[in-house]
Amino acid sequence: MITESFSSTAAWMQIQAALTKTSSSTILLGILSVGVLVLAIDYAHMLYLYTRMPPGPLPLPIIGNTHLLPDVKPWIYFEELAKQYKTPVITFWIGRNPTVWICDAWAASELFDKRAGIYASRPRMVVFGELGTGQSNLVTMYYGARWRVHRKLTHLGVGLQQVRNYQGFQNDESKVVAYNLLRTPEKYEVHFERYAASVVSIIGFGRRIASTDNPIISEVLAIMQRAAELNVPGKTFPMLMETFPFLAKFPNEIAPWKHGLKSGRGMAFYYALAEEAANNLEQPQSYSKKLFDEAPKYDLTPDEIGSLAGNLFGAGSDTSSSTLVTFVLACCAFPEVLGRAWEELDRVVGSKRSPNMEDEASLPYIKAFVKEVFRWRSVAIIGGQPHAPIQDDVYKEWHIPKGTWVQGNVWAIHHSEKEFPDPDRFNPERYLKDSPDFRPFPNERGYMTFGWGRRVCSGQGLAEQGTFLTVARLLWGFKIEKARGADGKEIPVDIFDYTNGLNMRPQPFKCRISPRSTEIRDTINREGEEALERLSIYDGETRYTLSKFYKGSVKGK
């Protein structure tokens, strides 16, 4: 009896176990079926867009084309894709999101300039946007009313009318560069960095940076270069979060792939600098003082003030110094272009003074030389941050959906054989209209280094003015040549050896920089000492450095 009962119970338990197993299997099968269906529908949508958008590689489910990204310099890969598909515009999928890359000057002009009102916004950017400065910064801000406020306030600092007012101290800081190069020419790169940082520091905070050892230079440039790295599409972390955005939702404590990414980290530091400058009644008028005057009117938050002040460094320090290093590289690699520059400068300027902005109209070759510096190895090699259309758009027969990541490939645009034959050769005569090397271009400048439309770099006028002053002065004052080894032979330079960030610069190289004549050397010394005397009104110190600020060594911070 007991045996029969036990057998019945065991049988029942087996039946229940079988039913449970079947039920679990059914649930798992159901979940799997739903997952496959969702994946199929999602991939069908991707393929539907693939057939309507500009041509490009066939995307895979979920990962798109991310696996095809090269480890370095993807802009060269996108240039090659455009040639392969014989199209000015390509589509490349970062995960499930299509990105459109414009590799032609005329297409960029049509979309970004002529349709500026449509392509004025930003797409969703996980790494640089949501995990970075978000909607408190003009650079990453979506197009709208708040963006217009920030753009207006930015023009108070670096608008074209303001930039003209900066010629005096910008010219003097350029004279100090030449003065310093006489003493330590081997440190040309840090002299350029000090110059660029000092100009924007005077504008932003009413205080110059006198020493190349000032930590503001190294720390801020490190941040800018790191930020530039976070704008280059990649298949490793942190940029892999653009392919898999859900990874950004994990708490920092359990997400090592988010290490070093902290929303708004730099804005508090720049706010502290701006507040310090605004409250210092002994310092000259500065952009920071203007920001605090305007803050109540526009309800500016501390993060917004910090981002507006900090953007000056982003727009004018790393990019300007990198452009000048590229200029030195070009002089070393292409010495044949220097003779005509020296002839023009000697004829127009002479040796008793250095060139200034008033000479620009009389120096067409030097002006062309500066344009070629901007074109040959543009610093913002993919044109800054991506654009996004605020509505669906059609270019030729191709569909570009609202919110799509649309990027200008400045490398491809400036290396088009059609507009720039033999593009890797540094040739200022491309910009002289009576030269056989001149070719039409869709804008008057002849380059697209600073971006396009309503998202064009705010610091363009400042950078162009400063680059002309400094390039003209250094061409006038110095012989810039390849370094020589112990055997007396010239050491070659590599015109392709550049960093991989969005704001690229040459990898370190040695060169020789020497004054062109004794009289010019004496003029550089005299003008440098006079410039330092005039600039002394901007002398001053700050109690803040980035490293100390975030270590909490500044009381109350």
Coordinates of C-alpha atoms in Angstrom, one line a residue:
M1 CA 0.0 0.0 0.0
I2 CA 2.8 2.3 1.0
T3 CA 4.7 1.3 -2.0
E4 CA 1.8 2.0 -4.4
S5 CA 1.3 5.4 -2.8
F6 CA 5.0 6.3 -3.1
S7 CA 5.0 5.2 -6.7
S8 CA 1.9 7.4 -7.5
T9 CA 3.6 10.4 -5.8
A10 CA 6.8 9.9 -7.7
A11 CA 5.0 9.6 -11.0
W12 CA 3.0 12.8 -10.3
M13 CA 6.2 14.6 -9.4
Q14 CA 7.8 13.4 -12.7
I15 CA 4.7 14.7 -14.6
Q16 CA 4.9 18.1 -12.8
A17 CA 8.7 18.3 -13.5
A18 CA 8.0 17.5 -17.2
L19 CA 5.3 20.1 -17.4
T20 CA 7.5 22.7 -15.7
K21 CA 10.3 21.9 -18.0
T22 CA 8.0 22.1 -21.0
S23 CA 6.6 25.4 -19.7
S24 CA 10.1 26.8 -19.2
S25 CA 11.1 25.7 -22.6
T26 CA 8.0 27.2 -24.1
I27 CA 8.7 30.6 -22.3
L28 CA 12.3 30.6 -23.4
L29 CA 11.3 29.6 -27.0
G30 CA 8.7 32.4 -26.9
I31 CA 11.3 35.0 -25.7
L32 CA 13.7 33.8 -28.3
S33 CA 11.1 34.0 -31.0
V34 CA 10.1 37.5 -30.0
G35 CA 13.8 38.5 -29.9
V36 CA 14.4 37.1 -33.4
L37 CA 11.3 38.8 -34.7
V38 CA 12.4 42.2 -33.2
L39 CA 15.8 41.7 -34.6
A40 CA 14.4 40.9 -38.0
I41 CA 12.1 43.9 -38.0
D42 CA 15.0 46.1 -36.9
Y43 CA 17.3 44.8 -39.6
A44 CA 14.6 45.1 -42.2
H45 CA 14.3 48.8 -41.3
M46 CA 18.1 49.1 -41.6
L47 CA 18.0 47.5 -45.0
Y48 CA 15.1 49.8 -46.0
L49 CA 17.2 52.9 -45.1
Y50 CA 20.2 51.3 -46.7
T51 CA 18.4 51.2 -50.1
R52 CA 17.3 54.9 -49.8
M53 CA 20.4 56.6 -48.3
P54 CA 23.8 57.4 -50.0
P55 CA 25.7 54.3 -51.0
G56 CA 28.1 52.5 -48.7
P57 CA 29.0 49.0 -47.2
L58 CA 26.1 46.7 -46.4
P59 CA 25.4 46.9 -42.7
L60 CA 25.2 43.8 -40.5
P61 CA 22.4 43.4 -37.9
I62 CA 23.1 45.4 -34.6
I63 CA 26.7 46.2 -35.3
G64 CA 26.3 47.9 -38.7
N65 CA 29.7 48.5 -40.2
T66 CA 31.5 49.2 -37.0
H67 CA 33.7 46.2 -37.5
L68 CA 35.1 47.7 -40.6
L69 CA 36.5 50.8 -38.9
P70 CA 40.3 51.1 -39.1
D71 CA 42.2 51.6 -35.8
V72 CA 43.6 55.0 -36.9
K73 CA 42.7 57.9 -39.1
P74 CA 39.2 56.7 -40.3
W75 CA 38.9 59.8 -42.5
I76 CA 41.3 58.3 -44.9
Y77 CA 39.2 55.1 -45.1
F78 CA 36.0 57.1 -45.7
E79 CA 37.9 59.0 -48.5
E80 CA 38.7 55.6 -50.1
L81 CA 35.1 54.4 -49.7
A82 CA 33.9 57.5 -51.6
K83 CA 36.3 56.8 -54.4
Q84 CA 35.3 53.1 -54.4
Y85 CA 31.6 53.9 -54.7
K86 CA 32.3 56.9 -57.0
T87 CA 30.1 59.2 -55.0
P88 CA 30.7 62.5 -53.1
V89 CA 28.6 61.2 -50.1
I90 CA 28.7 57.8 -48.4
T91 CA 26.7 56.1 -45.7
F92 CA 28.6 54.2 -43.0
W93 CA 26.7 52.5 -40.1
I94 CA 27.8 52.9 -36.6
G95 CA 25.9 50.2 -34.9
R96 CA 22.2 50.6 -35.9
N97 CA 22.7 54.3 -36.8
P98 CA 23.6 55.4 -40.3
T99 CA 26.3 58.1 -40.5
V100 CA 26.7 60.2 -43.6
W101 CA 30.2 61.3 -44.7
I102 CA 30.6 64.1 -47.1
C103 CA 33.8 63.8 -49.1
D104 CA 33.4 66.5 -51.7
A105 CA 33.6 70.3 -51.4
W106 CA 30.5 71.0 -53.5
A107 CA 28.3 68.6 -51.7
A108 CA 29.4 70.0 -48.4
S109 CA 28.6 73.5 -49.6
E110 CA 25.2 72.5 -50.9
L111 CA 24.2 70.7 -47.7
F112 CA 25.9 72.6 -44.9
D113 CA 26.0 76.1 -46.3
K114 CA 23.1 76.5 -48.7
R115 CA 20.8 74.4 -46.5
A116 CA 22.3 75.7 -43.3
G117 CA 18.9 76.1 -41.6
I118 CA 18.3 72.4 -42.0
Y119 CA 21.7 71.1 -41.0
A120 CA 22.1 73.3 -38.0
S121 CA 21.6 70.8 -35.2
R122 CA 23.6 68.0 -33.6
P123 CA 22.8 64.3 -33.6
R124 CA 22.7 62.2 -30.5
M125 CA 26.3 61.9 -29.3
V126 CA 26.7 59.5 -26.4
V127 CA 30.4 59.9 -25.6
F128 CA 31.1 63.6 -26.3
G129 CA 27.6 64.8 -25.7
E130 CA 25.7 62.8 -23.0
L131 CA 28.8 61.8 -21.1
G132 CA 30.5 65.1 -21.8
T133 CA 29.2 68.6 -21.8
G134 CA 25.6 67.8 -22.9
Q135 CA 23.1 70.6 -23.4
S136 CA 25.1 73.2 -21.5
N137 CA 27.6 73.7 -24.2
L138 CA 27.2 75.4 -27.6
V139 CA 29.4 72.8 -29.2
T140 CA 27.1 69.8 -28.4
M141 CA 23.9 71.7 -28.0
Y142 CA 20.9 70.9 -30.2
Y143 CA 19.7 73.7 -32.5
G144 CA 17.1 75.9 -30.9
A145 CA 16.4 79.0 -28.8
R146 CA 19.1 78.2 -26.2
W147 CA 21.6 77.5 -28.9
R148 CA 20.9 81.0 -30.3
V149 CA 21.5 82.6 -26.9
H150 CA 24.9 80.8 -26.6
R151 CA 25.9 81.8 -30.2
K152 CA 25.0 85.4 -29.5
L153 CA 27.1 85.4 -26.3
T154 CA 30.0 83.7 -28.1
H155 CA 30.0 86.6 -30.6
L156 CA 30.6 89.0 -27.7
G157 CA 33.9 87.2 -27.2
V158 CA 35.1 86.2 -30.7
G159 CA 32.7 87.8 -33.2
L160 CA 34.4 89.4 -36.2
Q161 CA 33.9 93.0 -34.8
Q162 CA 35.5 92.0 -31.5
V163 CA 38.4 90.2 -33.3
R164 CA 39.5 93.4 -35.0
N165 CA 39.8 95.0 -31.5
Y166 CA 42.2 92.2 -30.5
Q167 CA 44.8 92.9 -33.3
G168 CA 47.0 95.0 -30.9
F169 CA 47.7 92.4 -28.3
Q170 CA 47.5 89.5 -30.7
N171 CA 50.2 91.2 -32.8
D172 CA 52.3 91.8 -29.7
E173 CA 52.0 88.2 -28.6
S174 CA 53.1 87.1 -32.1
K175 CA 56.2 89.4 -31.7
V176 CA 57.0 87.7 -28.4
V177 CA 56.9 84.3 -30.3
A178 CA 59.6 85.6 -32.6
Y179 CA 61.5 87.1 -29.7
N180 CA 61.5 83.7 -27.8
L181 CA 62.5 81.8 -30.9
L182 CA 65.7 83.7 -31.1
R183 CA 66.6 82.4 -27.6
T184 CA 65.3 78.8 -27.7
P185 CA 64.4 77.9 -31.2
E186 CA 64.3 74.2 -30.4
K187 CA 61.3 74.8 -28.2
Y188 CA 59.2 76.2 -31.0
E189 CA 56.2 74.0 -30.2
V190 CA 55.8 75.2 -26.6
H191 CA 56.3 78.8 -27.8
F192 CA 53.4 78.3 -30.1
E193 CA 51.3 76.8 -27.4
R194 CA 52.1 79.6 -25.0
Y195 CA 51.2 82.2 -27.6
A196 CA 47.9 80.6 -28.5
A197 CA 46.8 80.0 -24.9
S198 CA 47.9 83.5 -23.9
V199 CA 45.8 85.2 -26.6
V200 CA 42.6 83.4 -25.6
S201 CA 43.5 83.9 -21.9
I202 CA 43.7 87.7 -22.4
I203 CA 40.3 87.6 -24.2
G204 CA 38.6 85.3 -21.8
F205 CA 40.1 86.4 -18.4
G206 CA 42.1 89.6 -19.0
R207 CA 45.3 87.9 -18.0
R208 CA 48.1 86.7 -20.3
I209 CA 50.2 83.6 -19.9
A210 CA 53.8 84.7 -19.8
S211 CA 55.7 81.4 -19.2
T212 CA 55.9 78.2 -21.2
D213 CA 55.9 76.4 -17.8
N214 CA 52.4 77.7 -16.9
P215 CA 50.4 74.5 -16.1
I216 CA 47.3 76.1 -17.7
I217 CA 49.0 75.3 -21.1
S218 CA 49.8 71.7 -20.5
E219 CA 46.7 70.8 -18.6
V220 CA 44.2 72.6 -20.9
L221 CA 45.9 71.3 -24.1
A222 CA 45.8 67.8 -22.6
I223 CA 42.0 68.1 -22.1
M224 CA 41.5 69.5 -25.6
Q225 CA 43.5 66.7 -27.2
R226 CA 41.6 64.1 -25.2
A227 CA 38.3 65.6 -26.2
A228 CA 39.5 65.5 -29.8
E229 CA 40.2 61.7 -29.5
L230 CA 36.6 61.3 -28.3
N231 CA 35.2 62.5 -31.6
V232 CA 36.9 59.9 -33.8
P233 CA 34.7 57.0 -34.7
G234 CA 36.1 53.7 -33.4
K235 CA 35.5 50.1 -32.5
T236 CA 37.0 50.2 -29.1
F237 CA 36.0 51.9 -25.9
P238 CA 34.9 54.5 -25.2
M239 CA 33.7 55.1 -28.8
L240 CA 32.1 51.7 -28.9
M241 CA 29.3 53.2 -26.8
E242 CA 28.2 55.0 -29.9
T243 CA 27.5 51.5 -31.4
F244 CA 25.9 50.2 -28.1
P245 CA 24.4 53.2 -26.3
F246 CA 22.9 51.1 -23.5
L247 CA 26.5 50.6 -22.2
A248 CA 26.4 54.3 -21.2
K249 CA 23.6 53.6 -18.7
F250 CA 25.7 51.5 -16.4
P251 CA 26.9 53.1 -13.2
N252 CA 30.5 54.4 -13.4
E253 CA 31.5 52.1 -10.5
I254 CA 30.8 49.0 -12.5
A255 CA 31.6 50.3 -16.0
P256 CA 35.4 50.5 -16.6
W257 CA 34.7 51.5 -20.2
K258 CA 33.4 54.9 -18.9
H259 CA 36.6 55.6 -17.0
G260 CA 37.7 59.3 -17.3
L261 CA 34.3 60.4 -18.7
K262 CA 32.4 62.7 -16.4
S263 CA 29.7 65.0 -17.5
G264 CA 30.7 68.7 -17.3
R265 CA 34.0 68.0 -15.6
G266 CA 35.8 70.9 -17.1
M267 CA 33.0 73.4 -16.8
A268 CA 33.4 74.0 -13.1
F269 CA 37.1 74.8 -13.5
Y270 CA 36.4 77.3 -16.3
Y271 CA 33.6 78.8 -14.2
A272 CA 36.0 79.3 -11.4
L273 CA 38.5 81.1 -13.7
A274 CA 35.7 83.3 -15.1
E275 CA 34.3 84.2 -11.7
E276 CA 37.8 85.1 -10.5
A277 CA 38.4 87.3 -13.5
A278 CA 35.0 89.0 -13.3
N279 CA 35.6 89.9 -9.6
N280 CA 39.1 91.2 -10.2
L281 CA 38.6 95.0 -10.7
E282 CA 42.3 95.5 -11.4
Q283 CA 42.3 93.4 -14.5
P284 CA 41.3 94.8 -17.9
Q285 CA 37.9 94.2 -19.4
S286 CA 37.4 90.6 -20.4
Y287 CA 34.9 88.2 -21.9
S288 CA 34.3 86.8 -18.4
K289 CA 33.2 90.2 -17.1
K290 CA 30.8 90.4 -20.1
L291 CA 29.4 86.9 -19.3
F292 CA 28.7 87.8 -15.7
D293 CA 27.1 91.1 -16.8
E294 CA 24.8 89.1 -19.2
A295 CA 24.1 86.2 -16.9
P296 CA 21.0 87.6 -15.2
K297 CA 19.4 88.6 -18.5
Y298 CA 19.7 85.0 -19.9
D299 CA 19.5 83.0 -16.7
L300 CA 22.9 81.5 -17.3
T301 CA 23.8 78.6 -15.1
P302 CA 27.4 78.1 -13.7
D303 CA 27.8 75.2 -16.2
E304 CA 26.8 77.5 -19.1
I305 CA 29.2 80.3 -18.0
G306 CA 31.9 77.7 -17.6
S307 CA 31.3 76.2 -21.1
L308 CA 31.2 79.6 -22.8
A309 CA 34.5 80.7 -21.2
G310 CA 36.1 77.3 -21.7
N311 CA 35.2 77.1 -25.4
L312 CA 37.7 79.9 -26.0
F313 CA 40.5 77.5 -25.2
G314 CA 38.9 74.9 -27.4
A315 CA 38.5 77.3 -30.3
G316 CA 41.8 79.0 -30.0
S317 CA 44.6 77.2 -28.2
D318 CA 45.1 73.7 -29.4
T319 CA 44.0 74.4 -32.9
S320 CA 46.1 77.5 -33.4
S321 CA 49.3 76.1 -32.0
S322 CA 48.8 72.9 -34.1
T323 CA 48.4 75.0 -37.3
L324 CA 51.7 76.8 -36.6
V325 CA 53.5 73.5 -36.0
T326 CA 52.1 72.3 -39.4
F327 CA 53.5 75.6 -40.9
V328 CA 57.0 74.7 -39.7
L329 CA 56.7 71.2 -41.1
A330 CA 55.7 72.6 -44.5
C331 CA 58.7 74.9 -44.5
C332 CA 61.0 72.0 -43.8
A333 CA 59.4 69.7 -46.3
F334 CA 59.0 72.2 -49.1
P335 CA 61.9 74.7 -49.0
E336 CA 61.3 75.7 -52.6
V337 CA 58.2 77.8 -51.6
L338 CA 60.2 80.1 -49.3
G339 CA 62.1 82.1 -51.9
R340 CA 59.1 83.9 -53.3
A341 CA 57.8 84.5 -49.7
W342 CA 61.1 86.2 -48.7
E343 CA 61.2 88.2 -51.9
E344 CA 57.7 89.6 -51.3
L345 CA 58.4 90.4 -47.7
D346 CA 61.7 92.1 -48.3
R347 CA 60.1 94.2 -51.0
V348 CA 57.0 95.2 -49.1
V349 CA 58.1 95.2 -45.5
G350 CA 61.9 95.5 -45.4
S351 CA 64.1 94.6 -42.4
K352 CA 63.5 97.5 -40.0
R353 CA 60.0 96.3 -39.0
S354 CA 58.0 93.1 -39.1
P355 CA 54.8 92.7 -41.1
N356 CA 51.3 93.4 -39.6
M357 CA 47.7 93.2 -40.7
E358 CA 47.9 96.5 -42.6
D359 CA 50.4 94.8 -45.0
E360 CA 48.0 91.9 -45.9
A361 CA 46.6 93.5 -49.1
S362 CA 50.2 94.1 -50.3
L363 CA 51.3 90.5 -49.6
P364 CA 49.3 88.3 -51.9
Y365 CA 51.8 85.4 -51.8
I366 CA 52.0 85.4 -48.0
K367 CA 48.2 85.4 -47.9
A368 CA 48.1 82.5 -50.3
F369 CA 50.8 80.8 -48.1
V370 CA 48.5 81.1 -45.1
K371 CA 45.6 79.6 -47.0
E372 CA 47.7 76.7 -48.0
V373 CA 48.7 76.1 -44.4
F374 CA 45.0 75.8 -43.5
R375 CA 44.3 73.6 -46.5
W376 CA 47.3 71.3 -46.6
R377 CA 46.9 69.7 -43.2
S378 CA 43.8 71.0 -41.6
V379 CA 43.7 70.7 -37.9
A380 CA 40.0 69.9 -37.5
I381 CA 40.3 67.1 -40.0
I382 CA 36.6 66.0 -39.9
G383 CA 35.3 69.5 -39.7
G384 CA 34.5 69.6 -35.9
Q385 CA 31.4 68.1 -34.5
P386 CA 28.8 66.3 -36.7
H387 CA 25.8 68.1 -38.0
A388 CA 22.2 66.7 -38.0
P389 CA 19.2 67.7 -40.1
I390 CA 16.3 69.0 -38.2
Q391 CA 13.9 67.4 -40.8
D392 CA 14.1 64.7 -43.4
D393 CA 16.1 65.8 -46.4
V394 CA 16.9 64.6 -49.9
Y395 CA 20.3 65.2 -51.6
K396 CA 20.2 64.2 -55.3
E397 CA 18.1 61.0 -55.1
W398 CA 19.3 60.0 -51.6
H399 CA 17.3 60.2 -48.4
I400 CA 18.9 61.7 -45.3
P401 CA 16.6 61.1 -42.2
K402 CA 16.1 63.7 -39.5
G403 CA 18.7 63.5 -36.8
T404 CA 21.3 61.6 -38.9
W405 CA 24.9 62.0 -38.0
V406 CA 26.3 64.0 -41.0
Q407 CA 30.0 64.7 -41.0
G408 CA 32.2 66.6 -43.4
N409 CA 35.4 64.8 -44.3
V410 CA 37.8 67.7 -44.5
W411 CA 40.7 65.4 -45.3
A412 CA 38.9 64.1 -48.4
I413 CA 37.7 67.6 -49.4
H414 CA 41.1 69.1 -49.2
H415 CA 42.8 66.2 -51.0
S416 CA 40.5 66.1 -54.0
E417 CA 42.6 66.0 -57.1
K418 CA 39.9 67.9 -58.9
E419 CA 40.3 71.0 -56.8
F420 CA 43.9 70.5 -55.5
P421 CA 46.1 68.5 -58.0
D422 CA 49.0 66.8 -56.3
P423 CA 47.2 67.5 -52.9
D424 CA 50.0 66.5 -50.6
R425 CA 52.4 69.0 -52.1
F426 CA 52.5 72.3 -50.3
N427 CA 51.8 74.9 -53.0
P428 CA 50.7 78.4 -52.1
E429 CA 50.2 79.2 -55.8
R430 CA 46.9 77.2 -55.7
Y431 CA 45.4 80.4 -54.2
L432 CA 46.7 82.9 -56.8
K433 CA 44.1 83.4 -59.5
D434 CA 46.7 84.1 -62.2
S435 CA 48.4 80.8 -61.5
P436 CA 47.9 77.7 -63.6
D437 CA 47.5 75.8 -60.4
F438 CA 44.4 77.8 -59.4
R439 CA 41.1 75.8 -59.4
P440 CA 37.5 76.9 -58.6
F441 CA 36.2 76.2 -55.1
P442 CA 32.7 76.7 -53.8
N443 CA 33.6 79.4 -51.3
E444 CA 35.8 82.5 -51.5
R445 CA 38.3 81.3 -48.9
G446 CA 39.3 78.2 -50.8
Y447 CA 39.2 75.9 -47.8
M448 CA 36.7 74.4 -45.4
T449 CA 39.0 74.2 -42.3
F450 CA 36.6 75.8 -39.9
G451 CA 33.4 74.0 -40.7
W452 CA 30.2 75.2 -42.3
G453 CA 26.9 77.1 -42.0
R454 CA 25.5 78.0 -38.6
R455 CA 27.9 75.6 -36.9
V456 CA 31.1 77.2 -38.4
C457 CA 33.8 77.5 -35.8
S458 CA 33.2 80.6 -33.7
G459 CA 36.9 81.3 -33.5
Q460 CA 37.5 81.3 -37.2
G461 CA 38.2 85.1 -37.5
L462 CA 40.5 85.0 -34.5
A463 CA 42.4 82.0 -35.8
E464 CA 42.8 83.5 -39.4
Q465 CA 44.0 86.8 -38.1
G466 CA 46.5 85.3 -35.7
T467 CA 47.8 82.8 -38.2
F468 CA 48.4 85.5 -40.8
L469 CA 50.3 87.7 -38.3
T470 CA 52.4 84.8 -37.0
V471 CA 53.1 83.0 -40.3
A472 CA 54.0 86.3 -42.0
R473 CA 56.3 87.4 -39.1
L474 CA 58.1 84.0 -38.9
L475 CA 58.6 83.9 -42.7
W476 CA 59.9 87.4 -42.6
G477 CA 62.2 86.8 -39.7
F478 CA 63.6 83.3 -39.9
K479 CA 65.1 80.5 -42.0
I480 CA 63.1 77.4 -41.1
E481 CA 65.0 74.2 -42.3
K482 CA 65.4 70.5 -41.6
A483 CA 67.6 69.6 -38.7
R484 CA 71.0 68.1 -39.4
G485 CA 72.4 64.9 -37.8
A486 CA 75.9 64.4 -36.4
D487 CA 77.1 63.6 -39.9
G488 CA 75.9 67.0 -41.1
K489 CA 73.2 65.5 -43.3
E490 CA 69.6 66.8 -43.2
I491 CA 67.2 64.7 -41.2
P492 CA 64.1 63.9 -43.3
V493 CA 60.6 64.9 -42.1
D494 CA 57.5 62.8 -42.5
I495 CA 54.5 64.9 -43.8
F496 CA 52.1 62.1 -42.9
D497 CA 53.2 61.5 -39.3
Y498 CA 50.3 63.1 -37.5
T499 CA 48.3 62.3 -34.4
N500 CA 45.0 60.5 -34.6
G501 CA 42.6 62.9 -32.9
L502 CA 39.9 65.1 -34.4
N503 CA 42.4 68.0 -34.0
M504 CA 45.5 66.5 -35.5
R505 CA 49.0 67.9 -35.3
P506 CA 52.4 66.7 -36.5
Q507 CA 54.2 64.2 -34.2
P508 CA 57.3 65.9 -32.7
F509 CA 60.1 66.6 -35.2
K510 CA 63.4 68.5 -35.0
C511 CA 64.2 71.5 -37.2
R512 CA 66.5 74.5 -37.5
I513 CA 65.2 78.0 -36.9
S514 CA 67.6 80.9 -37.4
P515 CA 67.2 84.7 -38.1
R516 CA 67.6 85.6 -41.8
S517 CA 69.9 88.5 -41.1
T518 CA 71.6 90.5 -38.3
E519 CA 69.4 93.5 -39.0
I520 CA 66.2 91.3 -38.8
R521 CA 67.5 89.8 -35.6
D522 CA 67.9 93.2 -34.1
T523 CA 64.4 94.2 -35.2
I524 CA 62.9 91.1 -33.6
N525 CA 64.7 91.9 -30.3
R526 CA 63.6 95.5 -30.3
E527 CA 60.0 94.7 -31.2
G528 CA 59.8 91.8 -28.7
E529 CA 60.9 94.0 -25.8
E530 CA 58.5 96.7 -26.8
A531 CA 55.7 94.2 -27.1
L532 CA 56.4 92.8 -23.6
E533 CA 56.2 96.3 -22.2
R534 CA 52.8 96.9 -23.8
L535 CA 51.5 93.4 -22.7
S536 CA 52.5 94.0 -19.1
I537 CA 49.0 95.5 -18.4
Y538 CA 47.8 91.9 -18.8
D539 CA 50.3 90.4 -16.3
G540 CA 48.7 88.5 -13.4
E541 CA 48.3 85.2 -11.7
T542 CA 45.4 82.8 -11.0
R543 CA 45.0 80.7 -7.9
Y544 CA 43.5 77.9 -10.0
T545 CA 45.1 75.1 -11.9
L546 CA 43.1 72.2 -13.3
S547 CA 44.9 69.5 -11.3
K548 CA 44.7 71.3 -8.0
F549 CA 41.1 72.3 -8.6
Y550 CA 39.9 68.7 -8.9
K551 CA 42.1 67.5 -6.0
G552 CA 40.1 69.9 -3.8
S553 CA 43.1 71.9 -2.7
V554 CA 41.3 75.2 -3.5
K555 CA 39.4 76.0 -0.4
G556 CA 35.6 75.8 -0.8
K557 CA 35.9 73.9 -4.1

